[in-house]
Each structure stands twice: as C-alpha cells, then as structure tokens.
mmCIF file of C-alpha atoms and ligand atoms in Angstrom:
data_model
loop_
_atom_site.group_PDB
_atom_site.id
_atom_site.type_symbol
_atom_site.label_atom_id
_atom_site.label_comp_id
_atom_site.label_asym_id
_atom_site.label_seq_id
_atom_site.Cartn_x
_atom_site.Cartn_y
_atom_site.Cartn_z
ATOM 1 C CA MET A 1 0.000 0.000 0.000
ATOM 2 C CA ALA A 2 1.320 3.491 -0.868
ATOM 3 C CA SER A 3 2.461 5.619 2.034
ATOM 4 C CA LYS A 4 -0.091 8.301 2.992
ATOM 5 C CA ILE A 5 1.540 11.505 4.112
ATOM 6 C CA LEU A 6 0.226 14.475 6.111
ATOM 7 C CA ILE A 7 2.179 17.746 6.161
ATOM 8 C CA ILE A 8 1.239 19.982 9.087
ATOM 9 C CA GLY A 9 2.263 23.595 8.464
ATOM 10 C CA ALA A 10 2.224 23.118 4.687
ATOM 11 C CA CYS A 11 1.725 26.815 3.941
ATOM 12 C CA GLY A 12 5.080 27.845 5.405
ATOM 13 C CA GLN A 13 8.490 28.316 3.793
ATOM 14 C CA ILE A 14 9.716 24.703 4.060
ATOM 15 C CA GLY A 15 6.297 23.024 4.343
ATOM 16 C CA SER A 16 5.173 24.391 0.975
ATOM 17 C CA GLU A 17 8.193 23.116 -0.960
ATOM 18 C CA LEU A 18 8.078 19.787 0.844
ATOM 19 C CA THR A 19 4.445 19.450 -0.229
ATOM 20 C CA TYR A 20 5.307 20.015 -3.913
ATOM 21 C CA LYS A 21 8.257 17.608 -3.801
ATOM 22 C CA LEU A 22 6.460 14.830 -1.907
ATOM 23 C CA ARG A 23 3.538 15.071 -4.345
ATOM 24 C CA GLU A 24 5.973 14.657 -7.243
ATOM 25 C CA ILE A 25 7.404 11.533 -5.593
ATOM 26 C CA HIS A 26 4.318 9.888 -4.069
ATOM 27 C CA GLY A 27 1.475 11.257 -6.214
ATOM 28 C CA ASP A 28 -1.028 14.017 -5.415
ATOM 29 C CA ASP A 29 -3.572 11.706 -3.752
ATOM 30 C CA ASN A 30 -1.041 10.384 -1.253
ATOM 31 C CA VAL A 31 0.114 13.728 0.130
ATOM 32 C CA ILE A 32 -2.305 15.782 2.224
ATOM 33 C CA ALA A 33 -1.305 19.392 2.890
ATOM 34 C CA SER A 34 -2.660 21.077 6.011
ATOM 35 C CA ASP A 35 -2.353 24.320 7.937
ATOM 36 C CA ILE A 36 -4.247 26.454 10.441
ATOM 37 C CA SER A 37 -5.615 28.704 7.653
ATOM 38 C CA TYR A 38 -5.670 29.144 3.885
ATOM 39 C CA ASN A 39 -2.722 31.531 3.942
ATOM 40 C CA ASN A 40 -0.831 30.194 0.924
ATOM 41 C CA LEU A 41 -3.160 29.751 -2.048
ATOM 42 C CA ASP A 42 -0.477 28.101 -4.185
ATOM 43 C CA VAL A 43 -0.372 25.254 -1.671
ATOM 44 C CA VAL A 44 -4.135 25.220 -1.043
ATOM 45 C CA ASN A 45 -4.846 24.915 -4.760
ATOM 46 C CA SER A 46 -2.102 22.402 -5.491
ATOM 47 C CA GLY A 47 -3.957 19.302 -4.238
ATOM 48 C CA ILE A 48 -5.794 17.922 -1.216
ATOM 49 C CA PHE A 49 -5.751 20.499 1.581
ATOM 50 C CA GLU A 50 -7.223 20.320 5.096
ATOM 51 C CA ILE A 51 -7.485 22.851 7.909
ATOM 52 C CA VAL A 52 -5.644 21.298 10.861
ATOM 53 C CA ASP A 53 -4.781 22.985 14.154
ATOM 54 C CA ALA A 54 -1.379 21.626 15.187
ATOM 55 C CA GLN A 55 -2.152 22.436 18.821
ATOM 56 C CA ASP A 56 -5.327 20.350 18.866
ATOM 57 C CA TYR A 57 -4.859 16.562 19.120
ATOM 58 C CA ALA A 58 -8.419 15.870 17.916
ATOM 59 C CA SER A 59 -7.996 18.089 14.869
ATOM 60 C CA ILE A 60 -4.895 16.120 13.780
ATOM 61 C CA LEU A 61 -6.448 12.740 14.614
ATOM 62 C CA ILE A 62 -9.593 13.445 12.551
ATOM 63 C CA CYS A 63 -7.426 14.201 9.525
ATOM 64 C CA VAL A 64 -5.193 11.156 10.141
ATOM 65 C CA GLU A 65 -8.211 8.826 10.304
ATOM 66 C CA LYS A 66 -10.029 10.444 7.377
ATOM 67 C CA HIS A 67 -7.045 10.016 5.041
ATOM 68 C CA LYS A 68 -5.530 6.879 6.612
ATOM 69 C CA ILE A 69 -2.250 8.719 7.196
ATOM 70 C CA ASP A 70 0.846 6.753 8.202
ATOM 71 C CA THR A 71 3.549 9.463 8.030
ATOM 72 C CA ILE A 72 3.490 13.029 9.391
ATOM 73 C CA TYR A 73 5.868 15.887 8.596
ATOM 74 C CA LEU A 74 5.335 18.397 11.410
ATOM 75 C CA MET A 75 6.487 21.712 9.902
ATOM 76 C CA ALA A 76 4.391 24.123 12.020
ATOM 77 C CA ALA A 77 6.519 26.168 14.442
ATOM 78 C CA MET A 78 7.123 29.652 15.747
ATOM 79 C CA LEU A 79 10.675 30.692 14.802
ATOM 80 C CA SER A 80 13.395 32.458 16.781
ATOM 81 C CA ALA A 81 12.620 36.168 16.311
ATOM 82 C CA THR A 82 8.825 35.906 16.736
ATOM 83 C CA GLY A 83 9.366 33.488 19.620
ATOM 84 C CA GLU A 84 11.217 36.187 21.569
ATOM 85 C CA LYS A 85 8.165 38.439 21.221
ATOM 86 C CA TYR A 86 5.672 35.751 22.264
ATOM 87 C CA PRO A 87 7.577 33.306 24.498
ATOM 88 C CA MET A 88 4.591 31.382 25.877
ATOM 89 C CA LYS A 89 2.892 31.137 22.490
ATOM 90 C CA ALA A 90 6.131 29.771 21.018
ATOM 91 C CA TRP A 91 6.431 27.230 23.820
ATOM 92 C CA ASP A 92 2.793 26.137 23.453
ATOM 93 C CA LEU A 93 2.816 25.801 19.683
ATOM 94 C CA ASN A 94 6.215 24.151 19.362
ATOM 95 C CA MET A 95 5.772 21.697 22.239
ATOM 96 C CA ASN A 96 2.060 20.825 22.030
ATOM 97 C CA SER A 97 2.238 20.048 18.328
ATOM 98 C CA LEU A 98 5.243 17.775 18.836
ATOM 99 C CA PHE A 99 3.622 15.872 21.722
ATOM 100 C CA HIS A 100 0.430 15.373 19.714
ATOM 101 C CA VAL A 101 2.286 13.827 16.817
ATOM 102 C CA LEU A 102 4.574 11.711 19.052
ATOM 103 C CA ASN A 103 1.520 10.465 20.940
ATOM 104 C CA LEU A 104 -0.293 9.588 17.711
ATOM 105 C CA ALA A 105 2.695 7.395 16.839
ATOM 106 C CA LYS A 106 2.857 5.924 20.342
ATOM 107 C CA ALA A 107 -0.843 5.000 20.010
ATOM 108 C CA LYS A 108 -0.030 3.438 16.588
ATOM 109 C CA TYR A 109 -2.266 5.732 14.509
ATOM 110 C CA ILE A 110 0.817 6.629 12.467
ATOM 111 C CA SER A 111 4.158 4.887 11.995
ATOM 112 C CA LYS A 112 6.678 7.578 11.016
ATOM 113 C CA ILE A 113 7.404 11.222 11.858
ATOM 114 C CA PHE A 114 9.644 13.967 10.504
ATOM 115 C CA TRP A 115 10.198 16.847 12.911
ATOM 116 C CA PRO A 116 12.608 19.706 12.165
ATOM 117 C CA SER A 117 15.052 20.936 14.755
ATOM 118 C CA SER A 118 17.425 23.873 14.223
ATOM 119 C CA ILE A 119 20.888 25.296 14.819
ATOM 120 C CA ALA A 120 19.010 27.309 17.481
ATOM 121 C CA VAL A 121 19.493 24.350 19.858
ATOM 122 C CA PHE A 122 23.030 25.680 20.324
ATOM 123 C CA GLY A 123 23.857 28.650 22.519
ATOM 124 C CA PRO A 124 26.623 31.053 23.537
ATOM 125 C CA THR A 125 28.611 28.324 25.335
ATOM 126 C CA THR A 126 28.670 25.990 22.304
ATOM 127 C CA PRO A 127 31.901 25.830 20.253
ATOM 128 C CA LYS A 128 31.187 28.140 17.301
ATOM 129 C CA GLU A 129 33.421 26.716 14.582
ATOM 130 C CA ASN A 130 32.558 23.353 13.082
ATOM 131 C CA THR A 131 30.089 22.734 15.918
ATOM 132 C CA PRO A 132 30.095 19.007 16.724
ATOM 133 C CA GLN A 133 27.002 16.785 16.763
ATOM 134 C CA HIS A 134 27.411 16.120 20.486
ATOM 135 C CA THR A 135 28.415 19.240 22.389
ATOM 136 C CA VAL A 136 27.355 21.823 24.980
ATOM 137 C CA MET A 137 23.799 22.982 24.274
ATOM 138 C CA GLU A 138 22.535 25.913 26.321
ATOM 139 C CA PRO A 139 20.150 27.744 23.952
ATOM 140 C CA SER A 140 19.242 31.293 24.924
ATOM 141 C CA THR A 141 16.092 31.749 22.807
ATOM 142 C CA VAL A 142 12.648 30.319 23.531
ATOM 143 C CA TYR A 143 12.650 28.778 20.058
ATOM 144 C CA GLY A 144 16.019 27.128 20.763
ATOM 145 C CA ILE A 145 14.778 25.830 24.105
ATOM 146 C CA THR A 146 11.699 24.260 22.457
ATOM 147 C CA LYS A 147 13.862 22.624 19.810
ATOM 148 C CA GLN A 148 16.379 21.296 22.324
ATOM 149 C CA VAL A 149 13.687 19.918 24.628
ATOM 150 C CA GLY A 150 11.871 18.561 21.571
ATOM 151 C CA GLU A 151 14.983 16.660 20.523
ATOM 152 C CA ARG A 152 15.177 15.039 23.955
ATOM 153 C CA TRP A 153 11.532 13.980 23.707
ATOM 154 C CA CYS A 154 12.039 12.541 20.211
ATOM 155 C CA GLU A 155 14.873 10.376 21.445
ATOM 156 C CA TYR A 156 12.836 9.391 24.512
ATOM 157 C CA TYR A 157 9.829 8.296 22.414
ATOM 158 C CA PHE A 158 12.140 6.312 20.143
ATOM 159 C CA GLU A 159 13.873 4.559 23.066
ATOM 160 C CA LYS A 160 10.798 3.933 25.240
ATOM 161 C CA TYR A 161 7.969 3.526 22.730
ATOM 162 C CA ASP A 162 9.776 2.573 19.525
ATOM 163 C CA VAL A 163 8.452 5.653 17.710
ATOM 164 C CA ASP A 164 10.201 6.095 14.346
ATOM 165 C CA VAL A 165 10.886 9.826 14.520
ATOM 166 C CA ARG A 166 13.618 11.433 12.427
ATOM 167 C CA SER A 167 14.990 14.951 12.620
ATOM 168 C CA ILE A 168 17.450 17.445 11.161
ATOM 169 C CA ARG A 169 18.880 20.604 12.713
ATOM 170 C CA TYR A 170 18.190 22.972 9.817
ATOM 171 C CA PRO A 171 20.485 25.946 9.341
ATOM 172 C CA GLY A 172 18.998 29.144 7.829
ATOM 173 C CA ILE A 173 17.064 28.124 4.702
ATOM 174 C CA ILE A 174 17.091 30.310 1.584
ATOM 175 C CA SER A 175 14.345 29.958 -1.012
ATOM 176 C CA TRP A 176 12.399 31.918 -3.620
ATOM 177 C CA LYS A 177 8.916 30.332 -3.663
ATOM 178 C CA THR A 178 7.541 31.101 -0.179
ATOM 179 C CA LEU A 179 8.870 33.776 2.177
ATOM 180 C CA PRO A 180 10.101 32.699 5.609
ATOM 181 C CA GLY A 181 8.482 34.306 8.643
ATOM 182 C CA GLY A 182 9.878 35.337 11.990
ATOM 183 C CA GLY A 183 13.395 33.892 11.799
ATOM 184 C CA THR A 184 16.811 35.416 12.458
ATOM 185 C CA THR A 185 18.237 34.057 9.204
ATOM 186 C CA ASP A 186 15.396 35.635 7.141
ATOM 187 C CA TYR A 187 17.710 38.467 6.089
ATOM 188 C CA ALA A 188 19.391 36.083 3.647
ATOM 189 C CA VAL A 189 16.084 35.726 1.756
ATOM 190 C CA GLU A 190 14.917 39.342 2.034
ATOM 191 C CA ILE A 191 18.215 40.593 0.615
ATOM 192 C CA TYR A 192 17.558 38.964 -2.789
ATOM 193 C CA HIS A 193 14.021 40.373 -3.003
ATOM 194 C CA LYS A 194 15.242 43.876 -2.120
ATOM 195 C CA ALA A 195 18.255 43.633 -4.419
ATOM 196 C CA LEU A 196 15.953 43.089 -7.402
ATOM 197 C CA LYS A 197 13.241 45.502 -6.299
ATOM 198 C CA ASP A 198 15.214 48.438 -4.824
ATOM 199 C CA GLY A 199 18.878 47.738 -5.595
ATOM 200 C CA THR A 200 19.686 48.182 -1.915
ATOM 201 C CA TYR A 201 19.151 46.395 1.411
ATOM 202 C CA GLU A 202 19.377 47.375 5.083
ATOM 203 C CA SER A 203 20.597 44.321 6.999
ATOM 204 C CA PHE A 204 19.317 43.713 10.540
ATOM 205 C CA LEU A 205 22.506 41.736 11.259
ATOM 206 C CA SER A 206 25.975 43.292 11.305
ATOM 207 C CA GLU A 207 28.309 42.814 8.353
ATOM 208 C CA ASN A 208 30.524 40.086 9.824
ATOM 209 C CA THR A 209 27.856 37.913 11.437
ATOM 210 C CA GLU A 210 28.605 34.461 10.070
ATOM 211 C CA LEU A 211 25.833 31.842 10.177
ATOM 212 C CA PRO A 212 25.271 28.360 8.703
ATOM 213 C CA MET A 213 22.890 28.473 5.709
ATOM 214 C CA MET A 214 21.444 26.181 3.037
ATOM 215 C CA PHE A 215 19.544 26.510 -0.245
ATOM 216 C CA MET A 216 16.009 25.090 -0.146
ATOM 217 C CA ASP A 217 16.641 22.380 -2.765
ATOM 218 C CA ASP A 218 19.354 20.917 -0.547
ATOM 219 C CA ALA A 219 17.147 21.136 2.559
ATOM 220 C CA ILE A 220 14.324 19.280 0.799
ATOM 221 C CA ASP A 221 16.762 16.707 -0.535
ATOM 222 C CA ALA A 222 18.112 16.081 2.983
ATOM 223 C CA THR A 223 14.577 15.735 4.362
ATOM 224 C CA ILE A 224 13.622 13.170 1.713
ATOM 225 C CA LYS A 225 16.916 11.294 2.223
ATOM 226 C CA ILE A 226 16.628 10.937 5.991
ATOM 227 C CA MET A 227 13.012 9.758 5.668
ATOM 228 C CA ASP A 228 13.933 7.212 2.970
ATOM 229 C CA ALA A 229 16.915 5.813 4.905
ATOM 230 C CA GLN A 230 16.754 2.340 6.450
ATOM 231 C CA ALA A 231 15.772 2.678 10.125
ATOM 232 C CA ASP A 232 18.974 0.840 11.151
ATOM 233 C CA ASN A 233 21.084 3.547 9.531
ATOM 234 C CA ILE A 234 19.577 6.316 11.671
ATOM 235 C CA SER A 235 22.044 6.277 14.566
ATOM 236 C CA ILE A 236 20.854 9.618 15.961
ATOM 237 C CA ARG A 237 17.284 9.874 17.197
ATOM 238 C CA SER A 238 17.509 13.346 18.677
ATOM 239 C CA SER A 239 18.413 15.396 15.563
ATOM 240 C CA TYR A 240 21.210 15.452 12.983
ATOM 241 C CA ASN A 241 23.566 18.371 12.398
ATOM 242 C CA LEU A 242 23.277 19.451 8.754
ATOM 243 C CA ALA A 243 25.432 21.903 6.802
ATOM 244 C CA ALA A 244 26.031 23.305 3.333
ATOM 245 C CA MET A 245 27.654 26.757 3.552
ATOM 246 C CA SER A 246 28.333 29.605 5.967
ATOM 247 C CA PHE A 247 28.449 33.300 5.104
ATOM 248 C CA THR A 248 28.104 36.815 6.518
ATOM 249 C CA PRO A 249 25.799 39.626 5.312
ATOM 250 C CA LYS A 250 28.872 41.207 3.723
ATOM 251 C CA GLU A 251 29.702 38.033 1.795
ATOM 252 C CA ILE A 252 26.163 37.483 0.502
ATOM 253 C CA ALA A 253 26.075 41.167 -0.543
ATOM 254 C CA GLU A 254 29.338 40.679 -2.461
ATOM 255 C CA SER A 255 27.951 37.634 -4.208
ATOM 256 C CA ILE A 256 24.847 39.639 -5.233
ATOM 257 C CA LYS A 257 27.095 42.487 -6.414
ATOM 258 C CA SER A 258 28.906 40.119 -8.739
ATOM 259 C CA GLU A 259 25.533 39.662 -10.538
ATOM 260 C CA LEU A 260 24.006 43.125 -9.966
ATOM 261 C CA LYS A 261 26.839 45.678 -10.062
ATOM 262 C CA ASP A 262 24.938 48.586 -8.508
ATOM 263 C CA PHE A 263 23.605 46.719 -5.473
ATOM 264 C CA THR A 264 24.388 48.369 -2.113
ATOM 265 C CA ILE A 265 23.970 47.241 1.493
ATOM 266 C CA THR A 266 23.781 49.085 4.828
ATOM 267 C CA TYR A 267 23.755 47.636 8.341
ATOM 268 C CA LYS A 268 21.390 48.408 11.198
ATOM 269 C CA PRO A 269 21.524 45.530 13.694
ATOM 270 C CA ASP A 270 18.404 45.064 15.850
ATOM 271 C CA PHE A 271 17.377 42.564 18.578
ATOM 272 C CA ARG A 272 18.047 39.668 16.187
ATOM 273 C CA GLN A 273 21.797 40.398 16.356
ATOM 274 C CA GLN A 274 21.944 38.960 19.871
ATOM 275 C CA ILE A 275 20.194 35.793 18.709
ATOM 276 C CA ALA A 276 22.588 35.400 15.769
ATOM 277 C CA ASP A 277 25.577 35.977 18.066
ATOM 278 C CA SER A 278 24.496 33.029 20.203
ATOM 279 C CA TRP A 279 24.478 30.571 17.260
ATOM 280 C CA PRO A 280 27.330 28.626 15.599
ATOM 281 C CA LYS A 281 29.239 29.959 12.604
ATOM 282 C CA SER A 282 29.709 26.556 10.994
ATOM 283 C CA ILE A 283 28.492 23.006 11.585
ATOM 284 C CA ASP A 284 30.098 19.550 11.506
ATOM 285 C CA ASP A 285 27.525 17.313 9.812
ATOM 286 C CA SER A 286 29.659 14.207 9.362
ATOM 287 C CA TYR A 287 27.063 11.897 10.994
ATOM 288 C CA ALA A 288 24.444 12.836 8.376
ATOM 289 C CA ARG A 289 26.990 12.349 5.576
ATOM 290 C CA LYS A 290 27.996 8.921 6.919
ATOM 291 C CA ASP A 291 24.604 7.554 8.082
ATOM 292 C CA TRP A 292 22.371 8.483 5.143
ATOM 293 C CA ASN A 293 24.732 9.788 2.467
ATOM 294 C CA TRP A 294 23.898 13.442 2.840
ATOM 295 C CA ASN A 295 25.649 15.713 0.326
ATOM 296 C CA HIS A 296 24.879 19.310 -0.541
ATOM 297 C CA ASN A 297 24.878 20.776 -4.064
ATOM 298 C CA PHE A 298 24.543 24.547 -3.636
ATOM 299 C CA ASP A 299 27.264 26.952 -2.536
ATOM 300 C CA LEU A 300 26.815 30.724 -2.194
ATOM 301 C CA LYS A 301 27.691 31.528 -5.816
ATOM 302 C CA LEU A 302 25.322 28.947 -7.306
ATOM 303 C CA MET A 303 22.551 29.885 -4.895
ATOM 304 C CA THR A 304 22.827 33.598 -5.721
ATOM 305 C CA LYS A 305 22.540 32.881 -9.446
ATOM 306 C CA GLU A 306 19.502 30.642 -8.887
ATOM 307 C CA MET A 307 17.766 33.057 -6.484
ATOM 308 C CA LEU A 308 18.184 36.040 -8.811
ATOM 309 C CA THR A 309 17.152 34.067 -11.891
ATOM 310 C CA GLN A 310 14.017 32.636 -10.290
ATOM 311 C CA LEU A 311 12.960 35.832 -8.522
ATOM 312 C CA SER A 312 13.339 37.916 -11.674
ATOM 313 C CA LYS A 313 10.846 35.604 -13.424
ATOM 314 C CA LYS A 314 8.214 36.143 -10.689
HETATM 315 C C1 LIG B 401 15.399 31.047 12.470
HETATM 316 O O1 LIG B 401 16.166 31.923 12.059
HETATM 317 O O2 LIG B 401 14.742 31.131 13.509
HETATM 318 C C2 LIG B 401 15.312 29.762 11.668
HETATM 319 C C3 LIG B 401 16.250 28.714 12.165
HETATM 320 C C4 LIG B 401 17.702 28.893 12.006
HETATM 321 O O3 LIG B 401 15.824 27.725 12.692
HETATM 322 N N1 LIG B 401 15.544 30.016 10.294
#
C-alpha cells in the first residue's frame, strides 16, 4: 500500500516546498497538505488540503483517520525572532504540536514522523566553529529551548515507545517560492528580493555575522533522504547536524554584487543580532553524511545565481 503523508504547516516556507516535492514523488492523492488557515493559495490549490490545528490533538487525529495517514511531517513552528516576542505562544505551539504527533505514533495511529530541529538548539557556550554533533547545548532563545527539549523527547519516544521519529537541525534556509516568517536568518532571503526591487538592502545583522545556511533544494533533498533511509542507519534519534555553507551579510552582498553591479547594502543591527551571536558559525555534519549519504549541491555563488534568476521571473 502506498504511504499516505500528512504535512502539518504546509503553507510555510519549508512546508510548501516539501508538499510540492512529496507530491511529485508519491502522487497528489497520497500527500495531504494542512495548515491552520488558507494563507498560501499556491499550496491550497495544489492538491488535497485540510485545515488542521497543530495544537489540537483531535484536529490532527480526525485528519489522520479520514485520510488513513501513516507518516506526518510536522512543519508548524514559531521561529526564533517571533518566539522572543511571544515566548509562551512559542512554547505552546512548538511543544504541544510535537507531543500530539509523538503520541499519535505511540498510540499506533501513524508509523513515522519527521520533525525539524534547528541550529538554534546551540547557545553562547557551544563551540562556534565546526560545531560538533554532540556538544554543549545551552540555547538562549525560547525557540532554541523548544527545539532542544523537543529533541530530547524525540529520542525518549524512540527509546521507550519505539516511535520512528527522524529529525534534522536545519540551518537558515534560503528559497524563492515562499517567504520565511519570523526567523533570524530571514535576512538572507529578504536581501535577494530587495536587491531586485530596490537595488539596496538594510541588513538587521551586522556585516561580519557568520551563520550556517542552506539553499532550499538541498534542505528538501536532505529531508527526503533521511526519511527514505533504512531505520537501522539512523544512529541519531535526537536530531542530525546538517550543513552546506556559511556566510556573513557582507559576503552574501558581495555575491549579489557580482551579478548586480549597482547593489548596495547598509547595516542596522536590531534585537536579532543577539540571537545570531548566540548561534554557531559553521556546523560539523559528518554523521548525516555517513549515516544516510547526505551531500549538498549549492554553494553561495550557485545559490545567488539561482535566487536572482528565479525571482526575476516572478
Ligand atoms: C530562524 O532563524 O529562527 C530559523 C532557524 C535557524 O531555525 N531560520
């Protein structure tokens, strides 16, 4: 029987592209997109779509039973910058949704889960260069705390209840189809939009703030790969480090300038600077490369070309 997939948070930046890709692979009828509202009409109109409240167990269960779902990708979350504005809302959304999905698997309604973690699990006391898989983790954002605690619960449900949950610590994700919302790494998407529209960008991070980043195609590829891997090959049941490239606002601006000569950038750091300063500069993802053959394709130069080409067609 074909796998039946539910994506919760399908209207968001990663959820939307995951929906398109999984439909390509598994067929439109086998991939159900869902979100709390109809806030991305491209996704809503692209196939079967349900309103599901990630914070409501019954709402998810009704959809799971209706469509005989066996796999859930839980992409709904409040990200780092918005989370600092609404700490309790971030805690409630990020934790309740995860528990609901883990408990659905524990009760055998579903058999497999993908849940994204983030580089936000790391904090100011973590080694910043080539951050190891296993290291000090003292996150200083609410978002990072939810992701770190979430990782512990994923491993716990795997060990105690045999729940097949798989996870990746995403770096900042850059894409052109759907805008991100409420993250600290969002500047690296906004900059391309502004470069084409206004020829200039005011960065909310300072010029030498280096962060781990990845192009969307690579992030989707990694997500598909970890979910397709044999269960025995998944040696980490908390969440895998994942990396592709690292750059600063100054470096991304230079790469845009090599395509658009007149582009200019200014810097006006805001509260997100402190969040960025607490995160790693680069990530050691050797476990992902060894366990499920992860490999990235996009570097900064290639990504800049692709972003500018695709956005100019929009
Ligand atoms: C954010 O900036 O909050 C996210 C993330 C790194 O998880 N993009």
